[in-house]
Coordinates of C-alpha atoms (C1' of nucleotides) in Angstrom, one line a residue:
Chain A
X204 CA -214.9 13.5 -23.6
X205 CA -212.7 15.1 -26.1
X206 CA -213.3 18.3 -28.2
X207 CA -211.4 19.4 -31.1
X208 CA -210.5 23.0 -32.3
X209 CA -209.3 23.5 -35.3
X210 CA -205.2 21.2 -36.0
X211 CA -202.7 23.5 -36.6
X212 CA -201.1 24.7 -39.2
X213 CA -197.9 21.9 -38.8
X214 CA -200.1 19.1 -37.9
X215 CA -202.7 18.1 -40.3
X216 CA -205.2 20.2 -42.2
X217 CA -204.5 24.4 -42.9
X218 CA -206.0 26.7 -40.6
X219 CA -208.6 28.6 -43.4
X220 CA -207.2 32.5 -43.1
X221 CA -209.9 33.4 -44.4
X222 CA -212.0 36.3 -43.1
X223 CA -213.5 34.5 -39.7
X224 CA -209.7 33.2 -39.5
X225 CA -209.2 33.1 -35.5
X226 CA -206.0 32.3 -34.1
X227 CA -205.9 28.4 -32.3
X228 CA -205.9 30.1 -28.9
X229 CA -208.5 32.1 -29.3
X230 CA -210.7 28.8 -30.4
X231 CA -209.8 27.2 -26.7
X232 CA -210.9 30.8 -25.5
X233 CA -214.5 30.6 -26.4
X234 CA -215.1 26.6 -25.9
X235 CA -213.2 28.4 -22.1
X236 CA -215.6 30.9 -22.1
X237 CA -218.5 28.1 -23.9
X238 CA -217.5 26.1 -19.7
X239 CA -217.7 28.8 -17.5
X240 CA -221.0 29.7 -19.4
X241 CA -222.7 27.2 -19.1
X242 CA -221.5 26.4 -15.5
X243 CA -219.0 23.3 -15.9
X244 CA -216.8 24.5 -13.1
X245 CA -218.6 26.8 -10.9
X246 CA -217.3 30.1 -9.0
X247 CA -214.8 29.6 -6.8
X248 CA -213.8 25.9 -8.2
X249 CA -210.2 25.0 -10.0
X250 CA -210.7 24.1 -13.7
X251 CA -208.6 21.1 -15.1
X252 CA -205.3 21.9 -15.3
X253 CA -203.2 22.8 -18.5
X254 CA -201.4 20.2 -19.1
X255 CA -205.9 18.6 -19.2
X256 CA -207.3 20.7 -21.7
X257 CA -203.9 20.7 -23.4
X258 CA -204.7 16.9 -24.0
X259 CA -208.4 17.6 -23.9
X260 CA -208.2 20.4 -27.4
X261 CA -205.3 17.9 -27.9
X262 CA -202.6 21.5 -28.7
X263 CA -199.9 22.1 -26.9
X264 CA -200.0 23.4 -23.2
X265 CA -198.3 27.2 -24.4
X266 CA -201.6 27.6 -26.6
X267 CA -203.7 26.6 -22.7
X268 CA -201.9 29.3 -21.0
X269 CA -202.0 31.9 -23.3
X270 CA -205.2 31.3 -23.5
X271 CA -205.5 31.5 -20.5
X272 CA -203.4 34.0 -19.7
X273 CA -206.3 36.8 -21.5
X274 CA -209.3 35.0 -19.3
X275 CA -207.0 35.7 -16.6
X276 CA -206.6 39.3 -17.7
X277 CA -210.3 39.8 -17.8
X278 CA -210.4 38.8 -14.2
X279 CA -213.1 35.9 -15.5
X280 CA -209.7 33.4 -14.1
X281 CA -207.7 33.7 -11.3
X282 CA -204.3 31.8 -11.7
X283 CA -202.5 30.1 -8.4
X284 CA -198.9 28.7 -8.6
X285 CA -198.7 25.3 -7.7
X286 CA -202.2 25.7 -6.8
X287 CA -204.3 25.6 -10.5
X288 CA -206.4 28.3 -12.0
X289 CA -210.4 28.6 -10.4
X290 CA -212.9 31.2 -11.9
X291 CA -212.7 33.9 -10.3
X292 CA -216.2 35.0 -7.9
X293 CA -217.0 38.4 -6.2
X294 CA -216.7 36.4 -3.1
X295 CA -213.2 36.7 -3.1
X296 CA -211.9 39.8 -1.6
X297 CA -209.5 41.1 -3.9
X298 CA -212.7 41.4 -6.5
X299 CA -214.3 43.5 -4.5
X300 CA -212.8 46.7 -4.7
X301 CA -213.1 46.1 -8.8
X302 CA -216.2 47.3 -8.5
X303 CA -216.5 49.8 -5.8
X304 CA -215.2 52.8 -6.4
X305 CA -216.7 54.9 -3.9
X306 CA -213.4 54.8 -0.6
X307 CA -214.0 57.7 2.4
X308 CA -211.5 60.4 1.6
X309 CA -208.8 60.1 4.3
X310 CA -208.6 55.6 3.9
X311 CA -207.2 53.7 1.3
X312 CA -205.6 55.8 -0.3
X313 CA -203.9 53.6 -3.4
X314 CA -204.6 50.0 -1.2
X315 CA -207.8 49.2 -0.6
X316 CA -206.7 46.6 1.1
X317 CA -207.6 45.0 5.0
X318 CA -210.8 47.6 5.1
X319 CA -212.8 46.3 7.1
X320 CA -215.3 49.8 6.9
X321 CA -218.8 48.8 8.2
X322 CA -219.9 48.2 5.4
X323 CA -223.6 48.9 5.7
X324 CA -226.5 48.3 3.2
X325 CA -229.7 49.2 3.8
X326 CA -232.7 47.4 1.6
X327 CA -235.9 49.2 1.1
X328 CA -237.5 48.3 -0.9
X329 CA -237.4 45.9 -3.8
X330 CA -240.5 45.0 -6.0
X331 CA -241.7 44.0 -9.6
X332 CA -242.9 46.6 -12.5
X333 CA -242.8 46.3 -15.2
X334 CA -240.1 47.8 -17.5
X335 CA -239.7 52.0 -18.3
X336 CA -238.5 52.7 -21.9
X337 CA -235.2 53.3 -20.8
X338 CA -234.7 50.9 -18.6
X339 CA -235.3 48.3 -21.2
X340 CA -234.3 49.8 -23.7
X341 CA -230.6 49.5 -21.2
X342 CA -231.7 46.4 -21.0
X343 CA -232.1 45.1 -24.2
X344 CA -235.9 44.4 -22.9
X345 CA -239.3 44.7 -25.0
X346 CA -240.9 47.7 -22.9
X347 CA -243.5 46.6 -20.5
X348 CA -241.5 43.7 -20.0
X349 CA -241.3 42.3 -15.9
X350 CA -238.5 43.9 -13.9
X351 CA -237.3 43.6 -10.5
X352 CA -235.7 47.6 -9.2
X353 CA -234.5 47.2 -5.4
X354 CA -233.8 50.3 -3.8
X355 CA -230.9 50.4 -1.1
X356 CA -229.1 52.2 0.9
X357 CA -225.2 52.5 1.8
X358 CA -223.8 53.1 5.0
X359 CA -219.9 53.8 4.8
X360 CA -219.9 56.2 8.0
X361 CA -222.5 58.4 7.5
X362 CA -225.8 57.7 5.2
X363 CA -223.8 58.0 1.3
X364 CA -225.1 55.9 -1.4
X365 CA -229.0 55.5 -2.5
X366 CA -228.6 53.3 -5.2
X367 CA -231.8 52.5 -7.1
X368 CA -231.2 48.9 -9.5
X369 CA -232.9 47.2 -11.7
X370 CA -233.4 43.5 -12.7
X371 CA -234.8 42.0 -15.9
X372 CA -237.2 39.3 -13.9
X373 CA -237.3 36.6 -16.2
X374 CA -233.5 36.4 -14.6
X375 CA -234.1 37.0 -10.5
X376 CA -236.9 34.3 -10.5
X377 CA -237.6 34.9 -6.2
X378 CA -236.0 37.9 -5.3
X379 CA -237.3 39.3 -3.1
X380 CA -236.4 42.4 -0.1
X381 CA -236.3 39.0 2.7
X382 CA -233.7 37.7 1.3
X383 CA -231.4 39.9 0.6
X384 CA -231.4 41.4 4.1
X385 CA -230.9 38.4 4.5
X386 CA -227.8 38.2 3.2
X387 CA -224.2 39.8 4.0
X388 CA -222.0 40.3 1.8
X389 CA -221.7 41.6 -1.7
X390 CA -224.8 42.1 -4.1
X391 CA -223.0 40.6 -6.8
X392 CA -221.6 37.4 -4.6
X393 CA -225.6 36.8 -4.2
X394 CA -226.4 37.3 -7.7
X395 CA -223.8 35.0 -8.7
X396 CA -223.8 32.4 -6.6
X397 CA -228.2 32.2 -6.1
X398 CA -228.8 33.5 -9.7
X399 CA -226.1 31.6 -11.6
X400 CA -225.5 35.3 -13.2
X401 CA -221.6 36.5 -12.6
X402 CA -221.2 40.1 -13.5
X403 CA -218.0 40.1 -16.4
X404 CA -218.1 44.4 -17.2
X405 CA -219.5 47.3 -16.3
X406 CA -219.6 50.6 -18.7
X407 CA -220.8 53.7 -15.8
X408 CA -221.6 57.4 -16.6
X409 CA -221.2 59.9 -14.0
X410 CA -222.4 63.5 -13.7
X411 CA -223.4 65.5 -10.9
X412 CA -227.0 67.1 -9.9
X413 CA -228.7 68.0 -7.2
X414 CA -230.5 66.9 -4.7
X415 CA -233.9 66.3 -5.4
X416 CA -236.6 66.1 -2.6
X417 CA -236.7 63.0 -2.5
X418 CA -232.7 62.2 -2.6
X419 CA -232.4 65.3 0.4
X420 CA -234.7 63.0 3.1
X421 CA -233.0 59.7 2.3
X422 CA -230.0 60.4 2.5
X423 CA -229.8 63.4 4.7
X424 CA -228.7 66.2 3.0
X425 CA -230.5 70.1 2.8
X426 CA -232.8 69.5 -0.5
X427 CA -230.4 71.0 -3.4
X428 CA -227.4 69.7 -2.3
X429 CA -224.1 67.9 -4.6
X430 CA -225.0 64.3 -5.1
X431 CA -223.1 62.3 -7.3
X432 CA -224.6 60.4 -9.6
X433 CA -223.5 57.2 -10.8
X434 CA -225.5 55.2 -13.5
X435 CA -223.8 51.8 -14.2
X436 CA -224.7 49.3 -16.8
X437 CA -223.4 45.6 -16.2
X438 CA -223.1 43.3 -18.1
X439 CA -222.6 38.8 -17.7
X440 CA -221.6 36.8 -21.3
X441 CA -221.8 37.8 -24.4
X442 CA -222.1 40.9 -23.4
X443 CA -225.8 41.4 -22.7
X444 CA -227.1 43.5 -20.0
X445 CA -227.9 42.1 -16.7
X446 CA -228.3 45.1 -14.4
X447 CA -228.8 49.2 -14.6
X448 CA -228.0 50.7 -11.7
X449 CA -228.2 54.0 -10.5
X450 CA -226.1 55.2 -7.5
X451 CA -227.2 58.8 -6.0
X452 CA -223.1 59.9 -4.0
X453 CA -223.3 61.6 -0.7
X454 CA -219.6 63.3 -1.6
X455 CA -218.8 65.2 1.5
X456 CA -216.2 62.6 3.1
X457 CA -216.1 59.9 0.4
X458 CA -215.0 60.7 -3.7
X459 CA -214.8 58.3 -6.3
X460 CA -211.5 56.0 -6.9
X461 CA -210.4 55.6 -10.4
X462 CA -207.4 54.6 -11.7
X463 CA -205.9 56.1 -15.9
X464 CA -204.1 53.8 -16.9
Chain B
X102 CA -173.1 47.3 -27.6
X103 CA -173.9 44.8 -25.6
X104 CA -175.8 44.6 -22.5
X105 CA -176.2 40.9 -20.2
X106 CA -178.7 40.8 -17.8
X107 CA -178.3 37.5 -15.6
X108 CA -178.4 34.6 -18.0
X109 CA -181.1 32.2 -17.2
X110 CA -180.3 28.8 -15.6
X111 CA -180.7 26.3 -18.9
X112 CA -177.2 27.4 -19.9
X113 CA -175.0 28.9 -17.4
X114 CA -175.0 30.3 -13.9
X115 CA -178.2 30.3 -12.5
X116 CA -180.6 32.6 -11.0
X117 CA -180.5 32.8 -7.4
X118 CA -183.5 33.0 -6.2
X119 CA -183.6 35.6 -3.8
X120 CA -185.4 37.8 -2.2
X121 CA -184.4 39.8 -4.5
X122 CA -186.2 37.0 -7.6
X123 CA -186.6 38.8 -11.2
X124 CA -187.8 36.2 -14.1
X125 CA -184.7 36.7 -17.2
X126 CA -188.0 38.6 -19.1
X127 CA -189.0 41.2 -15.9
X128 CA -185.2 42.2 -15.7
X129 CA -185.0 43.0 -19.4
X130 CA -188.2 44.8 -19.5
X131 CA -186.3 47.3 -16.6
X132 CA -183.4 47.7 -19.4
X133 CA -186.3 48.7 -22.1
X134 CA -188.2 50.3 -19.4
X135 CA -184.9 52.8 -18.8
X136 CA -184.1 53.3 -22.6
X137 CA -187.3 55.1 -22.6
X138 CA -187.3 56.4 -19.9
X139 CA -183.5 58.4 -21.2
X140 CA -185.3 59.2 -24.6
X141 CA -182.5 56.3 -26.8
X142 CA -186.0 56.1 -28.8
X143 CA -188.7 59.1 -29.0
X144 CA -192.0 59.2 -28.5
X145 CA -194.0 57.6 -32.3
X146 CA -190.3 55.8 -32.6
X147 CA -189.7 52.3 -33.6
X148 CA -187.6 50.0 -31.3
X149 CA -185.2 48.1 -32.3
X150 CA -186.9 44.4 -33.9
X151 CA -187.6 41.4 -30.9
X152 CA -185.0 39.6 -33.0
X153 CA -182.8 42.5 -32.5
X154 CA -183.0 43.3 -29.5
X155 CA -183.4 39.5 -28.4
X156 CA -179.6 39.2 -29.7
X157 CA -178.7 42.9 -27.4
X158 CA -179.8 41.5 -24.3
X159 CA -178.2 38.1 -25.2
X160 CA -181.6 36.0 -24.5
X161 CA -184.0 34.7 -26.7
X162 CA -186.8 36.5 -28.6
X163 CA -189.5 34.3 -26.9
X164 CA -188.1 36.1 -23.3
X165 CA -188.0 39.8 -25.5
X166 CA -191.3 38.3 -26.7
X167 CA -193.6 38.8 -22.5
X168 CA -191.4 42.1 -21.8
X169 CA -192.7 43.9 -24.6
X170 CA -196.4 42.9 -24.4
X171 CA -196.3 43.7 -20.5
X172 CA -195.6 47.1 -21.9
X173 CA -198.2 47.1 -25.2
X174 CA -200.5 46.8 -22.0
X175 CA -199.4 49.0 -19.4
X176 CA -200.1 51.7 -22.5
X177 CA -196.0 52.2 -23.4
X178 CA -195.5 49.9 -26.4
X179 CA -197.6 49.8 -29.6
X180 CA -197.0 47.0 -31.9
X181 CA -197.9 46.6 -35.6
X182 CA -198.0 43.8 -37.0
X183 CA -195.7 43.7 -39.8
X184 CA -194.3 47.0 -38.9
X185 CA -193.0 47.1 -35.4
X186 CA -192.7 48.1 -31.9
X187 CA -193.1 52.4 -31.4
X188 CA -193.0 53.9 -28.6
X189 CA -196.4 55.1 -27.1
X190 CA -197.3 59.4 -27.7
X191 CA -200.3 61.3 -26.8
X192 CA -200.0 62.6 -30.4
X193 CA -201.8 59.5 -31.7
X194 CA -205.3 59.8 -31.6
X195 CA -205.9 55.9 -30.3
X196 CA -204.9 57.6 -26.3
X197 CA -206.2 60.9 -26.5
X198 CA -209.3 59.1 -24.9
X199 CA -207.4 57.3 -22.4
X200 CA -207.2 60.6 -20.4
X201 CA -210.4 62.3 -21.5
X202 CA -213.5 60.5 -20.2
X203 CA -215.5 63.3 -20.4
X204 CA -217.6 63.2 -23.4
X205 CA -221.7 64.6 -25.5
X206 CA -224.2 62.6 -23.5
X207 CA -225.3 62.0 -27.0
X208 CA -221.7 60.8 -29.0
X209 CA -219.6 58.5 -28.1
X210 CA -221.6 56.3 -26.4
X211 CA -218.6 53.0 -26.1
X212 CA -216.4 54.2 -28.9
X213 CA -214.5 57.2 -29.7
X214 CA -214.3 56.9 -33.0
X215 CA -214.0 60.3 -35.4
X216 CA -214.5 61.8 -32.8
X217 CA -213.9 65.0 -34.5
X218 CA -214.7 67.7 -32.0
X219 CA -214.7 71.1 -31.8
X220 CA -212.3 70.6 -28.6
X221 CA -211.5 74.0 -27.7
X222 CA -209.0 74.8 -25.3
X223 CA -209.0 79.3 -24.1
X224 CA -205.5 79.1 -22.2
X225 CA -206.7 81.6 -19.4
X226 CA -204.1 82.0 -17.4
X227 CA -199.4 80.5 -17.1
X228 CA -198.1 81.6 -14.4
X229 CA -195.4 81.0 -11.6
X230 CA -196.0 80.5 -7.5
X231 CA -194.7 78.6 -4.5
X232 CA -196.0 75.8 -3.8
X233 CA -199.1 75.8 -2.1
X234 CA -198.8 72.7 1.1
X235 CA -201.0 70.2 -0.9
X236 CA -199.5 70.8 -4.4
X237 CA -196.5 70.4 -2.7
X238 CA -197.7 67.1 -0.5
X239 CA -199.2 66.1 -3.7
X240 CA -197.0 66.5 -5.8
X241 CA -193.6 65.6 -3.8
X242 CA -192.0 68.6 -3.6
X243 CA -191.0 71.3 -0.5
X244 CA -194.0 72.9 0.2
X245 CA -193.1 76.2 -1.4
X246 CA -191.1 75.0 -4.4
X247 CA -191.4 76.3 -7.9
X248 CA -194.4 75.3 -9.7
X249 CA -196.5 76.2 -12.8
X250 CA -199.5 76.6 -12.7
X251 CA -202.2 77.2 -16.1
X252 CA -205.8 77.7 -16.1
X253 CA -207.8 76.9 -18.5
X254 CA -211.4 76.8 -19.7
X255 CA -212.4 73.3 -22.2
X256 CA -215.5 74.0 -24.8
X257 CA -217.3 71.0 -26.3
X258 CA -220.1 72.6 -27.4
X259 CA -221.1 75.4 -24.4
X260 CA -217.8 76.0 -21.3
X261 CA -218.0 72.4 -20.4
X262 CA -214.4 71.9 -17.8
X263 CA -212.3 75.0 -16.1
X264 CA -209.3 73.1 -15.3
X265 CA -206.4 73.8 -12.4
X266 CA -202.9 72.4 -13.0
X267 CA -199.7 72.9 -10.8
X268 CA -196.9 72.0 -12.7
X269 CA -193.1 70.7 -11.5
X270 CA -191.3 73.8 -12.0
X271 CA -188.3 72.6 -12.9
X272 CA -188.6 70.0 -15.3
X273 CA -191.4 72.6 -16.9
X274 CA -189.5 75.9 -17.8
X275 CA -190.0 78.3 -20.2
X276 CA -193.4 77.1 -20.0
X277 CA -195.6 80.2 -20.8
X278 CA -199.8 81.9 -22.1
X279 CA -198.4 82.1 -25.2
X280 CA -196.8 78.4 -25.8
X281 CA -199.3 76.7 -24.9
X282 CA -201.8 79.1 -27.0
X283 CA -199.5 78.5 -29.6
X284 CA -199.8 75.3 -29.7
X285 CA -203.2 72.3 -30.6
X286 CA -203.1 69.3 -28.9
X287 CA -203.6 67.6 -26.8
X288 CA -202.4 69.0 -23.2
X289 CA -199.7 65.4 -22.8
X290 CA -198.9 65.6 -26.4
X291 CA -197.2 69.9 -25.5
X292 CA -195.7 68.0 -22.4
X293 CA -194.1 65.0 -24.0
X294 CA -192.7 66.2 -27.2
X295 CA -191.3 70.0 -25.8
X296 CA -190.4 69.2 -21.8
X297 CA -189.4 65.0 -22.7
X298 CA -191.6 64.4 -19.8
X299 CA -194.2 61.6 -20.8
X300 CA -197.7 61.4 -18.5
X301 CA -197.4 57.1 -18.0
X302 CA -200.8 57.2 -15.7
X303 CA -203.0 58.3 -13.8
X304 CA -205.3 58.0 -10.9
X305 CA -208.6 60.1 -10.7
X306 CA -210.8 61.4 -7.1
X307 CA -214.6 62.5 -8.6
X308 CA -216.4 64.6 -6.3
X309 CA -219.7 66.8 -6.6
X310 CA -220.3 69.8 -4.9
X311 CA -221.6 73.6 -5.7
X312 CA -220.0 76.6 -7.8
X313 CA -218.6 79.1 -5.9
X314 CA -219.2 82.8 -7.7
X315 CA -216.1 82.9 -9.7
X316 CA -216.4 78.4 -11.0
X317 CA -219.5 79.9 -11.2
X318 CA -218.6 83.3 -13.5
X319 CA -215.7 81.7 -15.8
X320 CA -218.4 78.0 -16.5
X321 CA -221.7 80.5 -17.0
X322 CA -223.8 78.5 -14.6
X323 CA -226.4 79.7 -11.2
X324 CA -223.5 79.9 -8.2
X325 CA -224.2 76.5 -6.6
X326 CA -224.8 74.9 -9.6
X327 CA -223.1 71.3 -9.4
X328 CA -220.3 70.7 -10.5
X329 CA -218.4 67.6 -11.5
X330 CA -214.7 67.9 -9.9
X331 CA -211.9 65.3 -11.0
X332 CA -208.2 65.8 -8.7
X333 CA -205.9 63.7 -11.4
X334 CA -202.7 62.4 -10.0
X335 CA -200.7 62.4 -13.4
X336 CA -197.1 60.0 -13.0
X337 CA -194.2 59.7 -14.9
X338 CA -192.0 56.9 -15.4
X339 CA -190.4 55.4 -11.9
X340 CA -194.1 56.3 -10.7
X341 CA -193.0 60.1 -10.1
X342 CA -196.3 62.5 -9.4
X343 CA -195.1 65.7 -12.5
X344 CA -199.2 67.1 -13.3
X345 CA -202.2 67.6 -10.6
X346 CA -205.2 68.7 -11.6
X347 CA -208.2 69.7 -10.1
X348 CA -210.7 69.9 -14.0
X349 CA -214.4 70.9 -12.6
X350 CA -216.0 70.2 -15.0
X351 CA -220.5 71.7 -16.0
X352 CA -222.6 67.9 -16.5
X353 CA -225.5 69.4 -17.5
X354 CA -225.6 67.7 -21.1
X355 CA -222.0 65.9 -20.5
X356 CA -221.1 63.1 -18.8
X357 CA -218.2 61.2 -17.5
X358 CA -217.5 57.9 -19.0
X359 CA -215.4 55.0 -17.3
X360 CA -215.2 50.9 -17.8
X361 CA -214.8 49.0 -14.7
X362 CA -212.7 45.3 -16.0
Chain C
dT198 C1' -193.3 14.2 -3.6
dA199 C1' -195.9 15.3 -6.5
dG200 C1' -198.8 18.7 -9.1
dT201 C1' -199.7 23.1 -10.5
dG202 C1' -199.1 27.0 -12.6
dG203 C1' -194.4 30.4 -14.7
dT204 C1' -190.3 30.8 -17.3
dC205 C1' -187.2 29.9 -21.0
dT206 C1' -185.8 28.5 -24.8
dA207 C1' -184.9 26.8 -30.4
dG208 C1' -186.5 26.5 -34.2
dA209 C1' -190.0 26.6 -37.7
dC210 C1' -194.4 28.7 -39.7
dC211 C1' -197.5 32.2 -40.4
dA212 C1' -200.1 37.5 -41.4
dC213 C1' -199.3 41.7 -42.6
dC214 C1' -196.0 46.2 -44.5
dG215 C1' -193.6 48.5 -47.2
dT216 C1' -190.5 48.4 -51.6
Chain D
dC278 C1' -189.3 40.6 -51.7
dG279 C1' -187.4 40.9 -46.9
dG280 C1' -188.9 42.0 -42.5
dT281 C1' -191.7 42.7 -38.9
dG282 C1' -194.7 40.9 -35.0
dG283 C1' -197.9 36.7 -34.1
dT284 C1' -198.8 31.8 -33.8
dC285 C1' -197.7 27.0 -32.6
dT286 C1' -194.5 23.6 -30.4
dA287 C1' -191.9 20.5 -27.5
dG288 C1' -189.1 20.4 -24.4
dA289 C1' -187.1 21.6 -20.2
dC290 C1' -186.2 23.8 -15.7
dC291 C1' -188.3 26.0 -11.7
dA292 C1' -191.2 27.2 -8.1
dC293 C1' -194.6 27.0 -5.1
dT294 C1' -198.6 24.1 -2.6
dA295 C1' -200.8 20.7 -0.6
dA296 C1' -200.3 16.3 1.3

DNA sequence: TAGTGGTCTAGACCACCGT
DNA sequence: CGGTGGTCTAGACCACTAA
C-alpha cells in the first residue's frame, strides 16, 4: 500500500506555497504520527527502515530521515544505529526519568543511571466518580462526566509523595485498585500497554503549600509542614489532555530536579 | 584565514575510527563553539553565512548546516530565514523566559508572550566576601576565594522572590550595587554585555521550606509560611559553573512552570 | 555478510528578507 | 534584486548490529 504526499517541486506538480503550505518532511511526519497514533506500530516495536518508508511515501531517504529526526527529538521514536528505529515506550529505563523528577538529595546528582532505588508505590484508593468542575475543565470533559480517581503513596525511603490522579473514565475502563496493585513498574507503562494511551508530554505547575491534617497523616509529617505541590497535566497524541495529577511531596530529603537549556 | 578539519573520507585522508573519533560536523561545531567562546562573534551579531563557513572550513554546506542545527537547538545560535544566523543573547525577549520560570497563576498559561509584567527588581545588597565551603564547592572554587554576593527582591505584583546570588569574584570584577541598580533588564543580559559571561544552561533543585524570621520579614509573609526554594547552578561555555542562586519564592499567587517532553 | 542508521557531498530550487 | 537560510534529491561511504 502506497500513500502519496504532495510531490516535490522537481519531480512533477509543485507544492502550493499557499497559506497551508507545509514542507514535504512535515507531511511525512504527520503520516508517521498518524500511524503511531493508530497503533500501526506498537511501543517497543521497530518501525519500517528509512529506505522502506522512502519507497512507501515516494520521497528520498533524506526526507524521511528529517521527519524521523524531529520525532526522535520529541521522544516519540528512538533511533538505534545498526538495529532500526523504534517506537518509544515508558517501559524503557531511559524514558523513566523523563517524568519522574523527584530525586533523593544525595544520590543521582545528574546521572539517574543504575538507579535501582527501592521505589515503592502503594495504591490507597481507586474509584470512579463524576468529574469535579476544575478537573473536567483541565481534562476537557463536560463537568459531571465519569473519571477515575487514584490515590497512591510513593516511598523512596520515607514516604515521599502522595499522588492524586484523575483520568477520563471512558479511556480507562476496567482500571481498578487490584489491577494497579498487581502491576509493578511505571504507571505510564501500564497505561500504554493496557489502555493504548501513551503520554507524550506534560506541563507542570509547582507551588509550596502547608500540609493540612489529612496530608500530614498520610505523609507522616507534622500538620503545617511545607510540601511541594506538583500539578501535572499530561497529554497524548493530538495534544489531548488525558491525565491530571497532583503530587504532594515531602522535600526534607528529596528535591525536584530540573534542567534549563 | 583557513582552518582545516580532518578531511572527509571521500576526498583524501580518512578519518580514524579510533577511540577519539568524532564526525566532521562535530569538529566544525567545536570550532564554532571556540569562536563563540572567544568572542569572535558577539551576542546579537550575525555569524558568517553557511556558504562562507563551508568555504572557511573546507567542507560542504550541508555539514556546516548540521553543525549549526545542533547549536541552534541548544539555544546558542538563532536562525533567521533570509537574514542569517545570530549569536543568541539574553536581551532578546524569546530567550527571557527560558530561565525565568516563576509565573503569575492567572496569566501566561502557556504563552509567555506580550508579557509586559511590571517586573521590579530591587537590589538589597552586593558585597564581596570569601566563598563559604558549599558555595565554593558548587562553583568549583577553592574555599575562601573571593565571591560576589547579591541579594535582591523580585516583585511581580506583591513581593514574590528573594534571590541570593553568588558569583566568582575574579570573573565579575567591578560589579557593584550601583551598577546593578542602574541596569534595567535581565541580570543575565548585564552579565553577558558587561562581563562577557553568557549563561548557557542551568540545573535546578526545588524544595518546599518554611520561612524563617529573616525571610518572612523580607517577603512580608508570616514566619513559618511555606516557600518554594529554587537552587540554581548556571553554566557558561565548557560547562563552567559561574553562578549559584537560591531563590525563595512566595507561591500564593505564583507558580513555577515547567514542561516535560 | 546483509541490513540498518549515520555522515558527507554536490547541486537544484524555494521562501524570506532587506535594499 | 541578491543573499540568506530551508527543502529535497541522489549517491557514496562508514559504523554498528545481528545472524
